[in-house]
XYZ file of N, CA and C in Angstrom:
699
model
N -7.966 -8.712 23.663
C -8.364 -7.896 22.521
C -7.369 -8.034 21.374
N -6.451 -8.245 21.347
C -4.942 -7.993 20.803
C -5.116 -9.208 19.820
N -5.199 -10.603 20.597
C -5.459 -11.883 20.363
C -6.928 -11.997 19.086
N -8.045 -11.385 19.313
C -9.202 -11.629 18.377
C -8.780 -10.525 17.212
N -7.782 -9.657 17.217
C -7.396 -8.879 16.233
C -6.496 -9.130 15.235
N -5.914 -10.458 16.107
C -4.805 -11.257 15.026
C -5.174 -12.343 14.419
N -6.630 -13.159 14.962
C -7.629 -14.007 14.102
C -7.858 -14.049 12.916
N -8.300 -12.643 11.906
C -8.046 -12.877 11.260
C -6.944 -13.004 9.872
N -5.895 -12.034 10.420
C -4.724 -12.232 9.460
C -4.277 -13.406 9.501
N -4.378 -14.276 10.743
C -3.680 -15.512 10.557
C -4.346 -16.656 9.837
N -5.578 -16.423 9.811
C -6.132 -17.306 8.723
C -6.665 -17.117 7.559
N -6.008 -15.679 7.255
C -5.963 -15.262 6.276
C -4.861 -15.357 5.557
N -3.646 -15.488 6.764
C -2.108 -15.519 5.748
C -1.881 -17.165 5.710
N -3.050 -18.034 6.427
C -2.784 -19.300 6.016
C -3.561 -19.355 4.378
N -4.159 -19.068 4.316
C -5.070 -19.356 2.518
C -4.131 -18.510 1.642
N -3.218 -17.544 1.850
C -2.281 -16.696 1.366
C -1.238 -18.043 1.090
N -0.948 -19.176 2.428
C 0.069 -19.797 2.046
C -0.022 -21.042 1.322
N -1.506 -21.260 0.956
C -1.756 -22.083 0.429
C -1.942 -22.206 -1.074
N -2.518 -20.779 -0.953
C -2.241 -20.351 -3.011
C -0.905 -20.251 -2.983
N -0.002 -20.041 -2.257
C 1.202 -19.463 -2.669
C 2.369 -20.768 -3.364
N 1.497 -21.772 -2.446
C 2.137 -23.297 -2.729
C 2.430 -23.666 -3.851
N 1.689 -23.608 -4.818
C 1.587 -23.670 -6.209
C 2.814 -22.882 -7.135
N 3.135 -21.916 -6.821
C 3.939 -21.108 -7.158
C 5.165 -21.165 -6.794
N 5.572 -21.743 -5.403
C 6.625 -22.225 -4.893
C 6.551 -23.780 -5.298
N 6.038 -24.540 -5.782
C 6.693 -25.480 -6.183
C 6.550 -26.183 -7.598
N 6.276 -24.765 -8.405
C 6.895 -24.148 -9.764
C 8.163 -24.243 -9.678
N 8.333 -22.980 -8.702
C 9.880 -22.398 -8.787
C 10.762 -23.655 -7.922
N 10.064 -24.371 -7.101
C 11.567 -25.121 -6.829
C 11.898 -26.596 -7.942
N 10.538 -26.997 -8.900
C 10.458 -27.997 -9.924
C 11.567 -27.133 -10.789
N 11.355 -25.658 -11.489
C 12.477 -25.211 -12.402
C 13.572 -24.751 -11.503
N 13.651 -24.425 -10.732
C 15.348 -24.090 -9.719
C 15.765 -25.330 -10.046
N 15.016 -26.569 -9.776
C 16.487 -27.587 -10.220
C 16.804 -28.020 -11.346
N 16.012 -27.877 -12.351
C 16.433 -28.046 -13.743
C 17.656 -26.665 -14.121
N 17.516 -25.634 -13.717
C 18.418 -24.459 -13.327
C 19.512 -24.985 -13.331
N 19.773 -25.200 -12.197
C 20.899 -26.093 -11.461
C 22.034 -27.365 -11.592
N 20.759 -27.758 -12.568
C 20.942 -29.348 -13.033
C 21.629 -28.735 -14.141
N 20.896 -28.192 -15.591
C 21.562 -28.017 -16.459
C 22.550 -26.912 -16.397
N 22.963 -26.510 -15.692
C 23.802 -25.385 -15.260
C 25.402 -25.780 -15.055
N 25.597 -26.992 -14.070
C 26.284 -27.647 -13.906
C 26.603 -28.852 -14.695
N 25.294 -29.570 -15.581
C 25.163 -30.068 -16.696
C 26.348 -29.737 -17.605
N 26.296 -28.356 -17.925
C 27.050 -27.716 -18.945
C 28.490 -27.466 -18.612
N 28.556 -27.711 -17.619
C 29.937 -27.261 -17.406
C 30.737 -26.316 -16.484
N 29.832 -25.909 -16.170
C 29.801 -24.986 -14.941
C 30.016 -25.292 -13.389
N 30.985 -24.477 -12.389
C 30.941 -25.099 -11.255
C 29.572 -24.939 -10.082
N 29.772 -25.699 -9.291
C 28.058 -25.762 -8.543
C 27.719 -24.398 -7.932
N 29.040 -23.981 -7.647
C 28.688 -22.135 -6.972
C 28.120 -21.398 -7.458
N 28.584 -21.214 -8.972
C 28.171 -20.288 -10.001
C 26.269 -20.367 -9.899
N 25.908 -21.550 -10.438
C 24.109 -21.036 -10.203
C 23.610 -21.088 -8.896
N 24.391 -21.539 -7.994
C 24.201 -21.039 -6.245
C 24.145 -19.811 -6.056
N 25.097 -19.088 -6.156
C 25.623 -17.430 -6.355
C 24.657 -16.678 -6.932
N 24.710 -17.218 -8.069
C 23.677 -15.977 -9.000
C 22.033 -16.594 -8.577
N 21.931 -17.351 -7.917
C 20.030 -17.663 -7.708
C 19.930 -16.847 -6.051
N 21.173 -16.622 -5.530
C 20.959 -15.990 -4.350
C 20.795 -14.164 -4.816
N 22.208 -13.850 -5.793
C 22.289 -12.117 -5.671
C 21.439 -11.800 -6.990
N 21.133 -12.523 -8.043
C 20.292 -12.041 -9.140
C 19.192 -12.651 -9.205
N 18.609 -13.333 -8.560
C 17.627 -14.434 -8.445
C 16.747 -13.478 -9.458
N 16.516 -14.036 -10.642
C 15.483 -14.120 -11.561
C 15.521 -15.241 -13.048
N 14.741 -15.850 -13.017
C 14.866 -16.968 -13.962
C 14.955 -16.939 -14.975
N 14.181 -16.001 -15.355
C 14.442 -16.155 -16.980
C 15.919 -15.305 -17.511
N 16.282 -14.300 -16.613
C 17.799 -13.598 -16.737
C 18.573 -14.697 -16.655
N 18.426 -15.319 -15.597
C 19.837 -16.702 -14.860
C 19.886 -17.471 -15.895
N 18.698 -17.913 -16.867
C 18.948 -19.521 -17.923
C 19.541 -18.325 -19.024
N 19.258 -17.326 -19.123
C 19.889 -16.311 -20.421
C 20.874 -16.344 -20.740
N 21.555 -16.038 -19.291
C 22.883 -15.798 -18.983
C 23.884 -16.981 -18.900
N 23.024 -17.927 -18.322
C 23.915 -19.437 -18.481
C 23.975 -19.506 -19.855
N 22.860 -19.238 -19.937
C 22.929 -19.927 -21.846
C 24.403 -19.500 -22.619
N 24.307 -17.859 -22.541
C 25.770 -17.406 -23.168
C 26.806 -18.081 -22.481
N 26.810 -17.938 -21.344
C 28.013 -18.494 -20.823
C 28.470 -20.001 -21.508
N 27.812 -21.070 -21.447
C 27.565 -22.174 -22.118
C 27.894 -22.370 -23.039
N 27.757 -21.101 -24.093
C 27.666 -21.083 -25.512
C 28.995 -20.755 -25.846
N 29.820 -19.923 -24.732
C 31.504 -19.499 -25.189
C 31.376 -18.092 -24.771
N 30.398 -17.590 -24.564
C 29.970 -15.594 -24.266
C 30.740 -15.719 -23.188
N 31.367 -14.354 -23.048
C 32.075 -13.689 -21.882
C 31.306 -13.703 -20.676
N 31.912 -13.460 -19.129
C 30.794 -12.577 -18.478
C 30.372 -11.380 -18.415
N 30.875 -10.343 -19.312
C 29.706 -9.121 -19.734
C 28.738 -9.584 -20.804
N 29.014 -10.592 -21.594
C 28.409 -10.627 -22.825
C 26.480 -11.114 -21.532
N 27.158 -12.237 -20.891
C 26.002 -12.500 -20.406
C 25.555 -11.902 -19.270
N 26.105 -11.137 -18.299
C 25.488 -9.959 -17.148
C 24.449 -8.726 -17.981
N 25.349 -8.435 -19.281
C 24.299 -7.814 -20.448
C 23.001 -8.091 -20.702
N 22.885 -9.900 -21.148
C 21.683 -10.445 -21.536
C 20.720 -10.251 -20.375
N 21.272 -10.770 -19.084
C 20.807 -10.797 -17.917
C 19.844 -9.682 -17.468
N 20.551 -8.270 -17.385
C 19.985 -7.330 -16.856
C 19.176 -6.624 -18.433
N 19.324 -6.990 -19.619
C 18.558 -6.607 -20.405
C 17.007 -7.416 -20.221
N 17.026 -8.394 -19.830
C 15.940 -9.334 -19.442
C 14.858 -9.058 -18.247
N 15.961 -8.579 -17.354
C 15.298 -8.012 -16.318
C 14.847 -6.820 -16.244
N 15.372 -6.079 -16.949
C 14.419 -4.764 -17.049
C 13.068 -4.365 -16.977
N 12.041 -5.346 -17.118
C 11.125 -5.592 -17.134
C 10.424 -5.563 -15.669
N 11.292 -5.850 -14.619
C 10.463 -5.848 -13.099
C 10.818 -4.495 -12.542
N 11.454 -3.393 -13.204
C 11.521 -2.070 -13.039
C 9.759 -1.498 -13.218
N 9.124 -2.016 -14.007
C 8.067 -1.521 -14.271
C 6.949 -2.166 -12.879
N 6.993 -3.841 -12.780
C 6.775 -4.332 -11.863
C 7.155 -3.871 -10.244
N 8.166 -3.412 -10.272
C 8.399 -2.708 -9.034
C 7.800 -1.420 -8.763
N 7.205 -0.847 -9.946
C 6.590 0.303 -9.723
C 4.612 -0.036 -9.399
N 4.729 -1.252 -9.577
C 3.431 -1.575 -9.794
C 3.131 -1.784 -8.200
N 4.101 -2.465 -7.456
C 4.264 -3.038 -6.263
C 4.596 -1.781 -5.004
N 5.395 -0.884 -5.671
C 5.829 0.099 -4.472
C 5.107 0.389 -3.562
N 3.910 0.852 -3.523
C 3.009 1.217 -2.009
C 2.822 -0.253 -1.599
N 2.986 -1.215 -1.943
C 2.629 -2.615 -1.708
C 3.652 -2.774 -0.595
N 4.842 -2.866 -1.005
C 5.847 -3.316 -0.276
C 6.134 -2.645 1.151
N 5.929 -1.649 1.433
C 6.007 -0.729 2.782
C 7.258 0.290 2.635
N 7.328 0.547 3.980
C 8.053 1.712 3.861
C 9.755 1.414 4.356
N 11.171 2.219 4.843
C 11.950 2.024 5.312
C 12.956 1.105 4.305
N 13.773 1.802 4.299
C 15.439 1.426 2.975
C 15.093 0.228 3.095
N 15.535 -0.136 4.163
C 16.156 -1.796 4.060
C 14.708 -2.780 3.693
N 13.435 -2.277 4.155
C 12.176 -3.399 3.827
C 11.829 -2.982 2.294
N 12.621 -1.727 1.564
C 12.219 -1.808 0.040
C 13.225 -1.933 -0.487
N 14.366 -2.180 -0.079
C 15.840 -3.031 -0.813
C 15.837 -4.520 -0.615
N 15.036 -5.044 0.200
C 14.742 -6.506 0.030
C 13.520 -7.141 -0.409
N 12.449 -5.912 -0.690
C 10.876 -6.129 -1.173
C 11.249 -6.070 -2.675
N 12.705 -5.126 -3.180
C 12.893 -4.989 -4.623
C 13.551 -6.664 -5.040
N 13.968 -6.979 -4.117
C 14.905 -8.293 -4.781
C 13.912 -9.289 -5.113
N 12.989 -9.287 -4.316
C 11.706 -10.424 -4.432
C 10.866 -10.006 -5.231
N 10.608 -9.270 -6.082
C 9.877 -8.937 -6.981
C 10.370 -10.051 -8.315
N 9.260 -10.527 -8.383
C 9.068 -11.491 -9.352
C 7.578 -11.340 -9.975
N 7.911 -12.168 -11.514
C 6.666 -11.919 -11.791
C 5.240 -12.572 -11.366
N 5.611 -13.591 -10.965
C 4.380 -14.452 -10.089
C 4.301 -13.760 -8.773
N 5.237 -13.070 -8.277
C 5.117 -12.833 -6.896
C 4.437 -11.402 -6.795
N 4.521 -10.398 -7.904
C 3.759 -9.547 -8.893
C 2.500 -9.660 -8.749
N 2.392 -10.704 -9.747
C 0.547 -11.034 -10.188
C -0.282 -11.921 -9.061
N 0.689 -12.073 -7.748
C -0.288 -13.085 -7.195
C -0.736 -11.756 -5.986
N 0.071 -10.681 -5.647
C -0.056 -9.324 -4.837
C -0.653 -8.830 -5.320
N -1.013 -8.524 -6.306
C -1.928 -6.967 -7.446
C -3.711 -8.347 -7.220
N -3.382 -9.722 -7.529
C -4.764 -9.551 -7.570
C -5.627 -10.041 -6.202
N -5.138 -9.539 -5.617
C -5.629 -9.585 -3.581
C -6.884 -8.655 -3.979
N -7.118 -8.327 -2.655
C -8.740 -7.559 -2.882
C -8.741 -6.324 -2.167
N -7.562 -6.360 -0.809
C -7.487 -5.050 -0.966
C -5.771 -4.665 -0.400
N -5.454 -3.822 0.265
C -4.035 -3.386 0.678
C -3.158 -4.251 1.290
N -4.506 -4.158 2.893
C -3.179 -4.903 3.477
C -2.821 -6.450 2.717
N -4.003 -7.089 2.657
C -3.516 -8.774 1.999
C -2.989 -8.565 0.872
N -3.010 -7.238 -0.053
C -1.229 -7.150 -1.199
C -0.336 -7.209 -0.645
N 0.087 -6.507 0.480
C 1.096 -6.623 1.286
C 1.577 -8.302 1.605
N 0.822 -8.460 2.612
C 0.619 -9.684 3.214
C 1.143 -11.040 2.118
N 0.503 -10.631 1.071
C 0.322 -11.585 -0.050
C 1.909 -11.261 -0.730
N 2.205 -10.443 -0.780
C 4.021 -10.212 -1.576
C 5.036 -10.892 -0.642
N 5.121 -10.487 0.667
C 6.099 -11.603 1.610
C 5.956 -12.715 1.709
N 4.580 -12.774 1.586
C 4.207 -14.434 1.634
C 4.659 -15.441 0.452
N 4.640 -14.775 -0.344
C 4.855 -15.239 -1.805
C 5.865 -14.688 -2.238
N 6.761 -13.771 -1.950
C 8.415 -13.879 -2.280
C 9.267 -14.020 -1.470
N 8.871 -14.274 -0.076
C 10.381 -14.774 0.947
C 10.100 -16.313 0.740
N 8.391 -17.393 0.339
C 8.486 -18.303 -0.212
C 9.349 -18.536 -1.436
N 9.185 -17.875 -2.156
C 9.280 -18.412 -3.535
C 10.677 -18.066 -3.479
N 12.005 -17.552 -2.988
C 12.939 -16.971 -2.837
C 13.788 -18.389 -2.263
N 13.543 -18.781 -0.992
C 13.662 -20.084 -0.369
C 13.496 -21.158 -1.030
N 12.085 -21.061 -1.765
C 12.378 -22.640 -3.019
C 12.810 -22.517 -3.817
N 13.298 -21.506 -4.225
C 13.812 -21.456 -5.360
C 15.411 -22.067 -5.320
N 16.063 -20.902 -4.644
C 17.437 -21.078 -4.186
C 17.638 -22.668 -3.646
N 16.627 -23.229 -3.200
C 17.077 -24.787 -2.385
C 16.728 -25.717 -3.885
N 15.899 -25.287 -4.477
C 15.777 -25.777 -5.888
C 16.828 -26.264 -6.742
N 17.695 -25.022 -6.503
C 18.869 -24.768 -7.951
C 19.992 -25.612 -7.196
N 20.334 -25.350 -5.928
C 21.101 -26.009 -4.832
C 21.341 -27.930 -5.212
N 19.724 -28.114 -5.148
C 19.533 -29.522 -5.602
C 19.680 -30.006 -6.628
N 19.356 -29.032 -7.784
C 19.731 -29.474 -9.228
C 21.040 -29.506 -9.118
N 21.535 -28.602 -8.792
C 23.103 -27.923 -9.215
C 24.282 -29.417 -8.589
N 23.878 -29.743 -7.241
C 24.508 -31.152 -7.055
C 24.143 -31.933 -7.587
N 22.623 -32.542 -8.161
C 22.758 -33.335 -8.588
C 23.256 -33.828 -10.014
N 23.557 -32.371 -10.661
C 24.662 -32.484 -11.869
C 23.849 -32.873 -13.245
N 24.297 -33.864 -13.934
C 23.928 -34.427 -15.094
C 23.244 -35.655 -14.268
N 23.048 -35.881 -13.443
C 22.083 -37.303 -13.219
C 20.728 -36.977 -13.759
N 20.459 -35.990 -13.861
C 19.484 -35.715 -13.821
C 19.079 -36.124 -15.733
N 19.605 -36.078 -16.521
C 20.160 -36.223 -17.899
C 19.174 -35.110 -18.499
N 18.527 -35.111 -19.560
C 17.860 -34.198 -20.139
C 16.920 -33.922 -19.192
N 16.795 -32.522 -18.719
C 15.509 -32.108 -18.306
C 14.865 -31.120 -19.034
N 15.006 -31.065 -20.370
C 14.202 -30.634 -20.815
C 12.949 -31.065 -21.689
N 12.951 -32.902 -20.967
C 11.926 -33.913 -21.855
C 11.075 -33.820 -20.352
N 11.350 -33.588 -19.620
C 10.477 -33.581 -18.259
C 9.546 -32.631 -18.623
N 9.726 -31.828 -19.823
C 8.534 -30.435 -19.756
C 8.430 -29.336 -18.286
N 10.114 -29.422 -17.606
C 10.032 -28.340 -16.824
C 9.971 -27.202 -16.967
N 9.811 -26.677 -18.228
C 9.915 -25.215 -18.649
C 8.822 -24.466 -18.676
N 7.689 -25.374 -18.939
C 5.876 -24.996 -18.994
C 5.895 -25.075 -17.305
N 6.395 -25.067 -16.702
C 6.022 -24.849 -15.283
C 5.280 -23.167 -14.726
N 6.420 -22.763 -15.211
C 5.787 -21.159 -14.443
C 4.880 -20.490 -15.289
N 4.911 -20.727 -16.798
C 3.811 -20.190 -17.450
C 2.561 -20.594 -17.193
N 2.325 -22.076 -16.706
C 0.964 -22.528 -16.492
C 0.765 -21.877 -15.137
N 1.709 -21.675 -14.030
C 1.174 -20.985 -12.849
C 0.249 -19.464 -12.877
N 1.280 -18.940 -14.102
C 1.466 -17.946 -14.151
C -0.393 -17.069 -14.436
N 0.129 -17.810 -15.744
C -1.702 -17.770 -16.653
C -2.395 -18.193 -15.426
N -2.414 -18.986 -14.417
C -3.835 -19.419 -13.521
C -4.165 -18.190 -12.450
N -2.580 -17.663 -11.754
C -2.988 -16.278 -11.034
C -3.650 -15.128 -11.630
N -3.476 -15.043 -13.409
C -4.051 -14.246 -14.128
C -5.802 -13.947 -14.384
N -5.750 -15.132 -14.607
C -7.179 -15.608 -15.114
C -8.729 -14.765 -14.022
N -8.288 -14.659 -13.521
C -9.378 -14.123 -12.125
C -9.383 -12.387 -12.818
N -8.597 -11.956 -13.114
C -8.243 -10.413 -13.017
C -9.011 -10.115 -15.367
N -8.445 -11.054 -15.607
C -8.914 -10.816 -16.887
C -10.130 -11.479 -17.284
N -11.276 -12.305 -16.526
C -12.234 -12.443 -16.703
C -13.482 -11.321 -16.277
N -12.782 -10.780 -14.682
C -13.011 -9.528 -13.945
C -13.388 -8.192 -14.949
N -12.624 -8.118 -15.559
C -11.746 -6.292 -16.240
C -12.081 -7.063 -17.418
N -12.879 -5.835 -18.299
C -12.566 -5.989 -19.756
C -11.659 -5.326 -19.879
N -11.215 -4.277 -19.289
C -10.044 -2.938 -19.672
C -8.612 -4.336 -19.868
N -8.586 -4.870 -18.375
C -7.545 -5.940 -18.702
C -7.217 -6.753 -19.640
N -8.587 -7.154 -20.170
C -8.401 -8.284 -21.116
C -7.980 -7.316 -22.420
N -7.922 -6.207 -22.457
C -8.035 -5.393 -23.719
C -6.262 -5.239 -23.777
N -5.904 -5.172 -22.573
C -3.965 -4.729 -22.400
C -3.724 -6.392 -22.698
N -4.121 -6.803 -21.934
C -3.626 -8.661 -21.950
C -3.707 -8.521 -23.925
N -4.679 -8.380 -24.410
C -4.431 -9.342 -25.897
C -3.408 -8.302 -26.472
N -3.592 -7.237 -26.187
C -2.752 -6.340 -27.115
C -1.117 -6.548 -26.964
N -0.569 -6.822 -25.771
C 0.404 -7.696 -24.907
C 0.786 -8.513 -25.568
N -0.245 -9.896 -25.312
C 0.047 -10.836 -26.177
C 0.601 -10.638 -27.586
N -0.118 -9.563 -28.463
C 0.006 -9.645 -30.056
C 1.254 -9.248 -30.323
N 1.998 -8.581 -29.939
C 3.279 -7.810 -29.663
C 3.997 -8.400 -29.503
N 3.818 -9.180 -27.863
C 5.202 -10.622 -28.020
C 4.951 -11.482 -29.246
N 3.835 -11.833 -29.386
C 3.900 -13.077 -30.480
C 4.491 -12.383 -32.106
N 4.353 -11.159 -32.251
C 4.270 -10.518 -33.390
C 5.996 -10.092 -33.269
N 6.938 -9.817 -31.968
C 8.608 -9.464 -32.089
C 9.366 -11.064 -32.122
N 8.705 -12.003 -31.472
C 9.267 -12.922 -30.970
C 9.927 -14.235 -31.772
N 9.744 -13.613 -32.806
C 10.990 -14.655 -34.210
C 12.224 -13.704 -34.159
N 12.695 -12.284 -33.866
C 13.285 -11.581 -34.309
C 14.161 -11.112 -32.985
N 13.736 -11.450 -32.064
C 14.394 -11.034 -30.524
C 14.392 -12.186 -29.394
N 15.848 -11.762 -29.096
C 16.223 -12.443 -27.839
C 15.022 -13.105 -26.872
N 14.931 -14.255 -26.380
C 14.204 -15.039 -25.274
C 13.758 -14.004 -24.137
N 12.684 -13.907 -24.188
C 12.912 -12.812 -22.742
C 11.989 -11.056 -23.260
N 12.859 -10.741 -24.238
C 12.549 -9.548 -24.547
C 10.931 -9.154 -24.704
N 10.273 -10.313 -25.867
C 9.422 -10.455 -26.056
C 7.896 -9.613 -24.730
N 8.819 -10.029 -23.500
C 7.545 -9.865 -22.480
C 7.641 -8.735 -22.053
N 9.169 -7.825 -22.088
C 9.371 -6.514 -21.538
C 8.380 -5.852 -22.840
N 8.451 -6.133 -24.172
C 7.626 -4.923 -24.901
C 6.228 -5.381 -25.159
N 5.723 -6.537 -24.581
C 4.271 -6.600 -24.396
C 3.958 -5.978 -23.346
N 4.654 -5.267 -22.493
C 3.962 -3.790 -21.697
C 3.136 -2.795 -21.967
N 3.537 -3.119 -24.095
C 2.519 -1.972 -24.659
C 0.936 -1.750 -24.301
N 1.034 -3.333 -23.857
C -0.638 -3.294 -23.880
C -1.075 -2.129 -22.583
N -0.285 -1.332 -22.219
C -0.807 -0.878 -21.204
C -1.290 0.828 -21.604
N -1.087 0.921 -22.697
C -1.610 1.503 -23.126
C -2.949 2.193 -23.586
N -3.272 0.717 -23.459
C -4.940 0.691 -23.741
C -5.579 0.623 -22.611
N -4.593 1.120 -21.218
C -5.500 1.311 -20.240
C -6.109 2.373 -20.024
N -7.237 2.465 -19.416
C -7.945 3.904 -19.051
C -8.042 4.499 -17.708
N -8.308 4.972 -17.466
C -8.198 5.261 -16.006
C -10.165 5.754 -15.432
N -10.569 4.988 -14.663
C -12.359 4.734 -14.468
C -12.615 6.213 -14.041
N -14.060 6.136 -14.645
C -14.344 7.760 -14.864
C -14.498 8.582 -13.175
N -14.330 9.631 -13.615
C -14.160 10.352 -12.430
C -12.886 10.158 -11.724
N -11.960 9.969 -12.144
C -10.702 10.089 -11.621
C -9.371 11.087 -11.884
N -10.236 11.515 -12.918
C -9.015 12.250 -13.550
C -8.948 13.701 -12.610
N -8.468 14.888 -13.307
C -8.025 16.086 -12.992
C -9.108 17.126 -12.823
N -8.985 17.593 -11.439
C -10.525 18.633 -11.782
C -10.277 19.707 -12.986
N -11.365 20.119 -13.425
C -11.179 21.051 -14.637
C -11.189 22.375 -14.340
């Protein structure tokens, strides 16, 4: 009995690991450009080893290299860093019943919160495969990533410009494809999505790399909540 009850999660968390593929080898194509230009610049190989293990988030880590790179202190860039990340505070709230219960499985469900690892959990169909679908897709994407930056990071400047490789359009094209299902779905969505959009595109001559996406949150504003849900009267 035990055995026909585990039938189908397991071939369910295989199609879980198969979308998830895509996304993990996003993140391990940019972990080594990470890595590469990281050490590129001048930096020793530990440094983006270190920080892809205890801060693992990408767009904070190239922020923060960047200052560093540039002559910035390390507050100037732990600053940029966690100003960047601020943004999966909201994401973590999106995820919380997702992740389960007990300190230690939501002090390591918080570290894996990413934004692909986000949008690929929220658009499951129902609980448990959000669940299912967040480990699957951030103890992956966590592993390629880190072996990613590992590989860039030794292989140094051999690698020479990687930024003619067009590794940077990597996670946005993933990103937009996990989307696409949820905003063809929802007009309510597509209504936060453009308003989102107009916001980053409308701050994004005037602010830091990064910022742009924490205040296209506005669009969430224009969400509603489906009738009959609200407060009895």
């Amino acid at each position: 009995m035990r055995s026909l009850q585990r039938t189908p999660l397991e071939s369910g968390d295989g199609s879980l690991v198969r979308d998830s593929s895509l996304v993990w080898l996003a993140g391990g194509i940019v972990g080594v450009s990470f890595g590469a230009v990281s050490v590129a610049g001048g930096l020793p190989v530990w440094v983006p080893v270190l920080m892809s293990v205890l801060v693992y988030a990408g767009s904070a880590q190239f922020s923060a290299v960047g200052v560093l790179l540039a002559g910035g202190g390390p507050v100037a860039a732990a600053v940029t860093g966690l100003l960047l990340n601020t943004r999966t505070a909201a994401f973590g709230l999106a995820v919380a019943e997702i992740i389960g219960s007990g300190r230690a499985t939501r002090l390591l469900g918080a570290h894996l919160v990413t934004d692909e690892t986000v949008a690929f959990a929220l658009a499951q169909s129902d609980p448990v495969r959000r669940r299912r679908a967040f480990w699957i897709s951030g103890l992956g994407l966590f592993a390629v990533w880190n072996v990613g930056v590992a590989v860039g990071a030794l292989a140094g400047s051999a690698l020479g410009d990687t930024a003619r490789y067009g590794l940077d359009a990597a996670f946005p094209a993933v990103l937009v494809a996990l989307v696409l299902p949820a905003l063809r779905a929802d007009a309510a969505v597509r209504r936060c999505a453009l308003l989102g959009a107009a916001v980053a595109l409308a701050v994004t001559p005037a602010v830091p790399a990064g910022v742009p996406v924490l205040l296209a949150l506005a669009g969430l504003f224009l969400h509603r909540r489906p009738a009959g849900t609200g407060a009895a009267a």
